[in-house]
Backbone as numpy.savetxt, mean C-alpha at the origin, in Angstrom:
# Nx Ny Nz CAx CAy CAz Cx Cy Cz
-28.69 14.17 47.25 -29.48 13.56 46.17 -29.72 14.56 45.08
-29.49 14.06 43.77 -29.60 14.87 42.60 -31.15 14.96 42.19
-31.78 16.03 42.09 -33.16 16.19 41.64 -33.43 15.44 40.31
-34.55 14.85 40.11 -34.86 14.07 38.95 -34.72 14.87 37.71
-35.20 16.14 37.77 -35.03 17.00 36.58 -33.63 17.33 36.16
-32.79 17.45 37.16 -31.39 17.66 36.87 -30.71 16.42 36.34
-31.09 15.30 36.88 -30.60 14.08 36.36 -30.86 13.83 34.91
-32.18 14.17 34.51 -32.63 13.97 33.14 -31.77 15.00 32.22
-31.55 16.17 32.63 -30.65 17.15 31.87 -29.27 16.65 31.65
-28.77 15.99 32.81 -27.40 15.48 32.78 -27.28 14.32 31.68
-28.33 13.51 31.77 -28.32 12.30 30.85 -28.36 12.86 29.37
-29.31 13.85 29.16 -29.43 14.34 27.79 -28.19 15.04 27.36
-27.46 15.72 28.26 -26.17 16.36 27.98 -25.09 15.41 27.58
-25.04 14.21 28.28 -24.09 13.16 27.95 -24.31 12.65 26.58
-25.65 12.34 26.33 -25.98 11.76 25.06 -25.69 12.62 23.93
-25.82 14.06 24.14 -25.62 14.91 23.11 -24.11 15.02 22.77
-23.30 14.99 23.82 -21.90 15.11 23.63 -21.39 13.77 22.88
-21.97 12.67 23.30 -21.52 11.42 22.73 -21.80 11.38 21.18
-23.00 11.94 20.94 -23.48 12.05 19.48 -22.63 13.03 18.66
-22.26 14.13 19.27 -21.50 15.12 18.61 -20.15 14.58 18.24
-19.39 13.85 19.22 -18.18 13.40 19.14 -17.99 11.93 18.65
-19.09 11.40 18.24 -19.06 9.98 17.69 -18.26 9.93 16.48
-17.11 9.11 16.47 -16.30 9.02 15.23 -17.09 8.35 14.14
-16.93 8.88 12.94 -17.50 8.28 11.74 -16.59 7.83 10.78
-16.54 6.55 10.42 -15.52 5.94 9.56 -15.89 6.25 8.11
-14.91 6.47 7.32 -15.08 6.69 5.89 -15.44 5.22 5.30
-15.99 5.23 4.02 -16.26 4.06 3.32 -15.18 3.69 2.40
-14.83 2.37 2.27 -13.76 2.04 1.34 -14.45 2.03 -0.01
-13.64 2.18 -1.08 -12.16 2.44 -0.97 -11.83 3.90 -0.39
-10.88 3.96 0.47 -10.51 5.17 1.04 -9.68 6.15 0.11
-9.66 7.43 0.34 -8.95 8.27 -0.43 -7.59 8.59 0.09
-7.10 7.61 0.89 -5.72 7.68 1.43 -5.33 6.20 1.80
-4.03 5.90 2.09 -3.66 4.58 2.28 -3.95 4.34 3.79
-4.34 3.19 4.17 -4.57 2.83 5.49 -3.25 2.75 6.19
-3.20 3.01 7.43 -2.00 2.93 8.20 -1.78 1.75 9.02
-0.59 1.33 9.32 -0.30 0.20 10.14 -1.06 0.20 11.38
-1.70 -0.92 11.68 -2.60 -1.03 12.84 -3.99 -1.28 12.29
-4.27 -0.96 11.11 -5.60 -1.19 10.57 -5.71 -2.74 10.26
-6.66 -3.40 10.74 -6.75 -4.96 10.60 -6.71 -5.33 9.02
-7.21 -4.45 8.20 -7.26 -4.90 6.79 -5.92 -5.13 6.14
-4.84 -4.45 6.75 -3.63 -4.68 6.30 -2.97 -6.11 6.61
-3.68 -6.69 7.58 -3.08 -8.01 8.17 -3.92 -9.16 7.67
-4.92 -8.92 6.80 -5.75 -10.05 6.27 -5.33 -10.52 4.92
-5.64 -11.66 4.61 -5.29 -12.30 3.31 -6.30 -11.85 2.33
-5.96 -11.16 1.23 -6.88 -10.61 0.28 -7.60 -11.81 -0.48
-8.86 -11.59 -0.81 -9.69 -12.59 -1.54 -9.51 -12.38 -3.03
-9.57 -13.53 -3.76 -9.45 -13.50 -5.26 -10.77 -12.74 -5.80
-10.50 -12.14 -6.99 -11.60 -11.32 -7.64 -12.32 -12.24 -8.61
-13.72 -12.25 -8.46 -14.49 -12.90 -9.53 -14.35 -12.22 -10.86
-13.89 -12.95 -11.83 -13.62 -12.22 -13.15 -14.89 -11.59 -13.73
-16.12 -12.08 -13.26 -17.30 -11.60 -13.79 -17.69 -10.12 -13.41
-16.99 -9.64 -12.24 -17.22 -8.28 -11.83 -16.19 -7.25 -12.31
-15.13 -7.68 -12.97 -14.02 -6.84 -13.38 -14.55 -5.66 -14.12
-15.43 -5.86 -15.06 -15.77 -4.71 -15.97 -16.89 -3.87 -15.42
-17.38 -4.16 -14.18 -18.47 -3.43 -13.57 -17.98 -1.97 -13.22
-18.86 -1.12 -13.13 -18.48 0.18 -12.75 -17.95 0.27 -11.33
-18.44 -0.43 -10.46 -17.86 -0.30 -9.12 -16.50 -0.80 -8.96
-16.20 -1.85 -9.71 -14.96 -2.33 -9.62 -13.90 -1.50 -10.29
-14.25 -0.97 -11.39 -13.41 -0.04 -12.17 -13.15 1.18 -11.31
-14.09 1.65 -10.50 -13.92 2.83 -9.60 -12.74 2.40 -8.59
-12.67 1.19 -8.16 -11.72 0.75 -7.22 -10.34 0.94 -7.77
-10.18 0.48 -8.94 -8.92 0.58 -9.59 -8.58 2.05 -9.87
-9.53 2.88 -10.28 -9.23 4.34 -10.48 -8.78 4.94 -9.25
-9.45 4.60 -8.13 -9.05 5.10 -6.86 -7.72 4.76 -6.41
-7.38 3.47 -6.70 -5.98 3.03 -6.36 -4.96 3.77 -7.15
-5.17 4.02 -8.45 -4.10 4.76 -9.19 -4.10 6.19 -8.76
-5.30 6.85 -8.50 -5.16 8.22 -8.16 -4.47 8.42 -6.80
-4.80 7.61 -5.77 -4.10 7.70 -4.53 -2.74 7.40 -4.50
-2.30 6.46 -5.35 -0.85 6.12 -5.51 -0.11 7.32 -6.06
-0.70 7.90 -7.04 -0.08 9.08 -7.69 -0.10 10.31 -6.73
-1.11 10.58 -6.15 -1.17 11.68 -5.10 -0.21 11.60 -4.01
-0.05 10.24 -3.52 0.95 10.05 -2.46 2.35 9.99 -2.93
2.63 10.02 -4.25 3.97 9.92 -4.70 4.55 8.42 -4.67
3.58 7.50 -4.51 4.05 6.02 -4.47 4.36 5.45 -5.74
4.92 4.29 -5.67 5.31 3.57 -6.98 4.53 2.23 -7.02
3.80 1.94 -5.99 2.89 0.79 -6.09 1.85 0.89 -4.99
0.72 0.05 -5.18 -0.34 0.17 -4.14 -1.18 -1.14 -4.27
-1.68 -1.53 -3.23 -2.50 -2.67 -3.19 -3.96 -2.39 -2.73
-4.93 -3.15 -3.06 -6.34 -2.80 -2.74 -6.50 -2.79 -1.23
-5.90 -3.77 -0.51 -6.00 -3.72 1.00 -5.59 -2.44 1.60
-4.63 -1.74 1.01 -4.25 -0.35 1.54 -5.27 0.68 1.44
-6.32 0.43 0.68 -7.44 1.36 0.59 -8.63 0.79 1.25
-8.42 -0.29 2.06 -9.47 -0.91 2.87 -10.31 -1.90 2.04
-9.86 -2.35 0.85 -10.65 -3.31 0.09 -9.77 -4.65 0.00
-10.41 -5.65 0.63 -9.63 -6.93 0.62 -9.70 -7.82 -0.57
-9.28 -7.20 -1.70 -9.32 -7.93 -3.04 -7.88 -8.05 -3.43
-7.58 -8.98 -4.25 -6.20 -9.26 -4.84 -6.00 -8.44 -6.07
-5.71 -7.12 -5.87 -5.41 -6.22 -6.87 -4.25 -5.34 -6.46
-3.27 -5.20 -7.49 -2.13 -4.27 -7.19 -1.89 -3.42 -8.40
-1.38 -2.26 -8.12 -1.10 -1.29 -9.20 0.42 -0.87 -9.02
1.07 -0.64 -10.10 2.60 -0.26 -10.16 2.80 0.85 -11.15
3.64 1.82 -10.83 4.08 2.72 -11.75 5.37 3.51 -11.30
6.38 3.39 -12.15 7.68 4.16 -11.82 8.06 5.00 -13.01
8.02 6.28 -12.85 8.22 7.13 -13.86 9.55 7.83 -13.85
9.82 8.67 -14.91 11.07 9.41 -15.00 11.15 10.49 -13.78
9.99 10.95 -13.41 9.97 11.88 -12.31 10.34 11.24 -11.03
9.95 9.94 -10.82 10.53 9.27 -9.69 11.97 9.05 -9.68
12.47 8.80 -10.84 13.91 8.59 -11.07 14.76 9.62 -10.93
14.15 10.92 -11.17 14.92 12.14 -11.19 15.59 12.60 -9.83
15.15 11.89 -8.70 15.68 12.30 -7.38 16.98 11.47 -7.19
17.30 10.48 -8.07 18.51 9.67 -7.87 19.58 10.08 -8.84
20.86 9.86 -8.48 21.97 10.07 -9.45 22.07 8.91 -10.39
22.73 9.10 -11.40 22.88 8.02 -12.45 23.53 6.78 -11.78
24.45 7.02 -10.85 25.26 6.07 -10.18 24.34 5.17 -9.40
23.41 5.79 -8.56 22.46 5.06 -7.74 21.48 4.30 -8.67
21.01 4.93 -9.73 20.06 4.22 -10.71 20.66 2.96 -11.15
22.05 2.98 -11.46 22.73 1.81 -12.14 22.85 0.75 -10.96
23.29 1.19 -9.81 23.63 0.22 -8.67 22.30 -0.57 -8.28
21.24 0.25 -8.10 19.89 -0.36 -7.61 19.10 -0.94 -8.81
19.64 -0.84 -10.03 18.94 -1.39 -11.11 17.47 -0.80 -11.26
17.44 0.52 -11.15 16.20 1.19 -11.19 15.87 1.40 -12.69
14.55 1.24 -13.04 14.08 1.42 -14.43 12.66 1.76 -14.34
12.21 2.45 -15.48 10.72 2.73 -15.56 9.87 1.62 -15.55
8.65 1.75 -14.91 7.59 0.78 -15.05 6.28 1.61 -15.45
5.74 1.20 -16.59 4.57 1.93 -17.00 3.41 1.55 -15.99
2.35 2.32 -16.06 1.28 2.00 -15.19 0.77 0.49 -15.44
0.74 -0.32 -14.51 0.42 -1.74 -14.74 -0.65 -2.15 -13.49
-1.56 -2.84 -13.95 -2.59 -3.36 -13.03 -2.50 -4.86 -13.15
-2.55 -5.50 -11.83 -2.68 -6.91 -11.89 -3.86 -7.27 -10.91
-4.70 -8.15 -11.41 -5.77 -8.72 -10.69 -5.58 -10.17 -10.51
-5.76 -10.67 -9.30 -5.48 -12.09 -8.96 -4.06 -12.49 -9.39
-3.09 -11.65 -8.95 -1.59 -11.99 -9.45 -1.07 -13.24 -8.80
-0.25 -13.91 -9.49 0.60 -14.99 -9.06 2.03 -14.72 -9.39
2.91 -14.84 -8.41 4.38 -14.55 -8.64 5.24 -15.77 -8.57
6.17 -15.86 -9.51 7.18 -16.86 -9.59 8.57 -16.27 -9.51
9.40 -16.78 -8.67 10.78 -16.28 -8.43 11.65 -16.86 -9.58
12.29 -15.95 -10.32 13.10 -16.47 -11.41 14.62 -16.42 -10.96
15.04 -15.56 -10.12 16.41 -15.48 -9.59 16.37 -15.45 -8.03
16.88 -16.46 -7.47 16.78 -16.58 -5.94 17.80 -15.81 -5.24
18.76 -15.19 -5.91 19.73 -14.31 -5.27 18.99 -13.11 -4.70
19.55 -12.62 -3.55 18.72 -11.50 -2.89 19.57 -10.24 -2.83
18.88 -9.16 -2.80 19.52 -7.88 -2.75 18.83 -7.05 -1.68
19.66 -6.23 -0.96 19.02 -5.52 0.21 19.19 -4.05 -0.10
18.07 -3.40 -0.04 18.11 -1.86 -0.26 16.98 -1.27 0.64
17.07 0.00 0.86 16.06 0.61 1.69 14.57 0.56 1.03
13.67 0.38 1.85 12.23 0.29 1.34 11.26 0.96 2.30
10.39 1.67 1.72 9.29 2.32 2.54 7.88 1.83 2.20
6.94 2.40 2.79 5.52 2.01 2.49 4.58 3.16 2.85
3.60 3.36 2.01 2.63 4.50 2.24 1.76 4.14 3.38
1.77 2.86 3.86 0.97 2.48 5.03 1.84 2.55 6.36
3.13 2.96 6.20 3.92 3.19 7.30 4.80 4.52 7.07
4.04 5.52 7.02 4.58 6.76 6.50 5.79 7.34 7.45
6.69 7.66 6.64 7.93 8.42 7.31 9.03 7.48 7.69
8.97 6.24 7.49 9.98 5.27 7.93 10.46 4.41 6.74
11.65 3.93 6.86 12.26 3.09 5.92 13.20 2.13 6.64
13.48 1.00 5.96 14.47 -0.02 6.38 14.96 -0.82 5.30
16.18 -1.40 5.42 16.62 -2.25 4.39 15.96 -3.62 4.44
15.47 -4.10 3.25 14.76 -5.34 3.06 15.41 -6.22 1.95
15.58 -7.42 2.27 16.06 -8.44 1.24 15.00 -8.71 0.31
15.17 -8.68 -1.00 14.25 -9.07 -2.02 14.96 -9.88 -3.14
14.15 -10.83 -3.76 14.70 -11.55 -4.85 15.09 -10.61 -6.01
16.09 -11.07 -6.78 16.58 -10.30 -7.89 15.58 -10.20 -9.04
14.93 -11.24 -9.38 14.05 -11.33 -10.51 12.84 -12.17 -10.26
11.66 -11.78 -10.72 10.38 -12.45 -10.53 9.61 -12.32 -11.75
8.66 -13.18 -11.88 7.67 -13.13 -12.91 6.26 -13.03 -12.22
5.42 -12.20 -12.86 4.05 -11.99 -12.27 3.00 -12.27 -13.37
1.99 -13.05 -13.07 0.90 -13.29 -14.08 -0.38 -12.87 -13.40
-1.31 -12.39 -14.15 -2.60 -12.15 -13.68 -3.59 -11.59 -14.72
-4.48 -10.85 -14.29 -5.40 -10.11 -15.32 -5.30 -8.67 -15.18
-5.43 -7.91 -16.32 -5.43 -6.53 -16.31 -6.83 -6.03 -16.07
-7.02 -4.74 -16.03 -8.32 -4.24 -15.71 -9.45 -4.44 -16.73
-9.02 -5.05 -17.91 -10.07 -5.47 -18.91 -10.31 -6.93 -18.67
-9.64 -7.64 -17.86 -9.89 -9.06 -17.61 -9.05 -9.81 -18.55
-8.03 -9.30 -19.15 -7.20 -10.01 -20.12 -5.95 -10.62 -19.33
-5.52 -11.84 -19.78 -4.39 -12.34 -19.13 -3.07 -11.59 -19.46
-2.18 -11.23 -18.45 -0.99 -10.63 -18.72 0.12 -11.22 -17.90
1.33 -11.15 -18.46 2.43 -11.62 -17.73 3.50 -10.64 -17.95
4.40 -10.45 -16.78 5.45 -9.54 -16.77 6.64 -10.07 -15.93
7.88 -9.82 -16.51 9.09 -10.19 -15.88 9.66 -8.88 -15.33
10.16 -8.97 -14.06 10.78 -7.75 -13.47 12.08 -8.20 -12.74
13.06 -7.31 -13.00 14.34 -7.43 -12.40 14.77 -6.23 -11.63
15.67 -6.41 -10.65 16.16 -5.29 -9.88 15.10 -4.49 -9.12
15.03 -3.17 -9.25 14.09 -2.38 -8.44 12.65 -2.79 -8.83
12.26 -2.90 -10.05 10.89 -3.20 -10.36 10.52 -4.52 -9.74
11.40 -5.53 -9.63 11.04 -6.81 -8.95 10.74 -6.56 -7.48
11.46 -5.53 -6.93 11.17 -5.16 -5.52 9.82 -4.57 -5.26
9.41 -3.75 -6.27 8.02 -3.26 -6.11 6.96 -4.40 -6.16
7.14 -5.31 -7.13 6.34 -6.48 -7.29 6.17 -7.23 -6.00
7.34 -7.58 -5.39 7.35 -8.38 -4.14 6.72 -7.54 -2.99
6.94 -6.26 -2.87 6.31 -5.52 -1.86 4.90 -5.53 -1.98
4.35 -5.32 -3.13 2.88 -5.33 -3.25 2.19 -6.68 -3.06
2.97 -7.70 -3.63 2.40 -9.12 -3.42 2.31 -9.49 -1.91
3.26 -9.00 -1.22 3.22 -9.12 0.27 1.99 -8.60 0.84
1.56 -7.45 0.53 0.33 -6.83 1.00 -0.89 -7.74 0.81
-0.98 -8.47 -0.23 -2.09 -9.36 -0.47 -2.09 -10.55 0.53
-0.94 -10.83 1.13 -0.86 -11.84 2.04 -0.88 -11.41 3.52
-1.20 -10.10 3.67 -1.31 -9.46 5.01 0.11 -9.25 5.69
1.09 -9.18 4.85 2.48 -8.98 5.33 2.99 -7.59 4.97
3.75 -7.02 5.93 4.30 -5.70 5.67 5.87 -5.80 5.67
6.57 -4.87 5.09 8.06 -5.02 5.07 8.62 -4.99 6.41
7.95 -4.39 7.48 8.56 -4.44 8.78 8.63 -5.94 9.31
7.94 -6.83 8.78 7.95 -8.30 9.11 9.33 -8.90 8.73
9.98 -8.39 7.68 11.08 -8.98 7.10 12.30 -8.09 7.03
12.12 -6.92 7.52 13.23 -5.93 7.40 14.39 -6.30 8.27
15.58 -5.61 8.06 16.58 -5.70 8.98 16.31 -4.57 10.03
15.95 -5.05 11.13 15.36 -4.11 12.21 16.32 -2.95 12.61
17.65 -3.31 12.61 18.64 -2.32 12.93 18.74 -1.16 11.97
18.12 -1.35 10.82 18.26 -0.17 9.75 17.02 0.54 9.72
15.93 0.23 10.56 14.60 0.81 10.57 14.87 2.30 11.15
14.48 3.32 10.23 14.58 4.69 10.62 13.43 5.56 10.33
13.37 6.58 11.17 12.41 7.74 10.87 13.23 8.67 9.77
12.72 8.80 8.59 13.34 9.51 7.63 13.60 11.08 8.03
12.81 11.51 9.02 13.06 12.86 9.40 13.69 13.01 10.77
14.45 11.87 11.11 15.07 11.83 12.46 15.77 13.09 12.82
16.55 13.62 11.84 17.32 14.84 12.18 16.52 16.05 12.47
15.31 16.05 11.87 14.43 17.22 12.20 14.12 17.39 13.69
14.02 16.17 14.37 13.56 16.24 15.79 14.67 16.78 16.67
15.88 16.88 16.20 17.03 17.41 16.98 17.46 18.87 16.64
16.73 19.45 15.73 16.93 20.83 15.40 16.54 21.79 16.50
17.28 23.00 16.64 16.96 23.95 17.77 15.73 24.78 17.21
């Protein structure tokens, strides 16, 4: 039989260890992209009330999206990827991004610059239903890519960070970015529509090195 005093010390010790190791979750918007498995990535994002667009808190969400996208070297990001279930996407494709590709690849994949663009409550319309398949990755599924079919050209409408109506037409690679981010707002990831046989770990060769 365990003495009462020892039992009390044991209980206190267990409570202390539990308190010390209790996980603490960050508050959204996160300073990193959520990873696959996080329920927020599978929810349908809610439309934004235009009345809150110019508020400091809402503008901070957009600022965080842009900062994280750039820090991660991404070309697009959605609010759900930072734990915020709002219909917001950001895109940017610079000369620095393009510099890793040869002129031949840039031409074949129809890659072009995309200035920093914000869309709130975006709506997408398909302009060209022909599809093109190229490798695609995601900051919420780090280290992996797969070939994904995407429509050749789309139009996207929504509001910018000032609440003004904006419309953009995208073809080729920019159209791929738009479709990828729009999928996030519907709780869909590229792995849901990828060619599963092309799904790879980008560092697969590293695991075989001596």
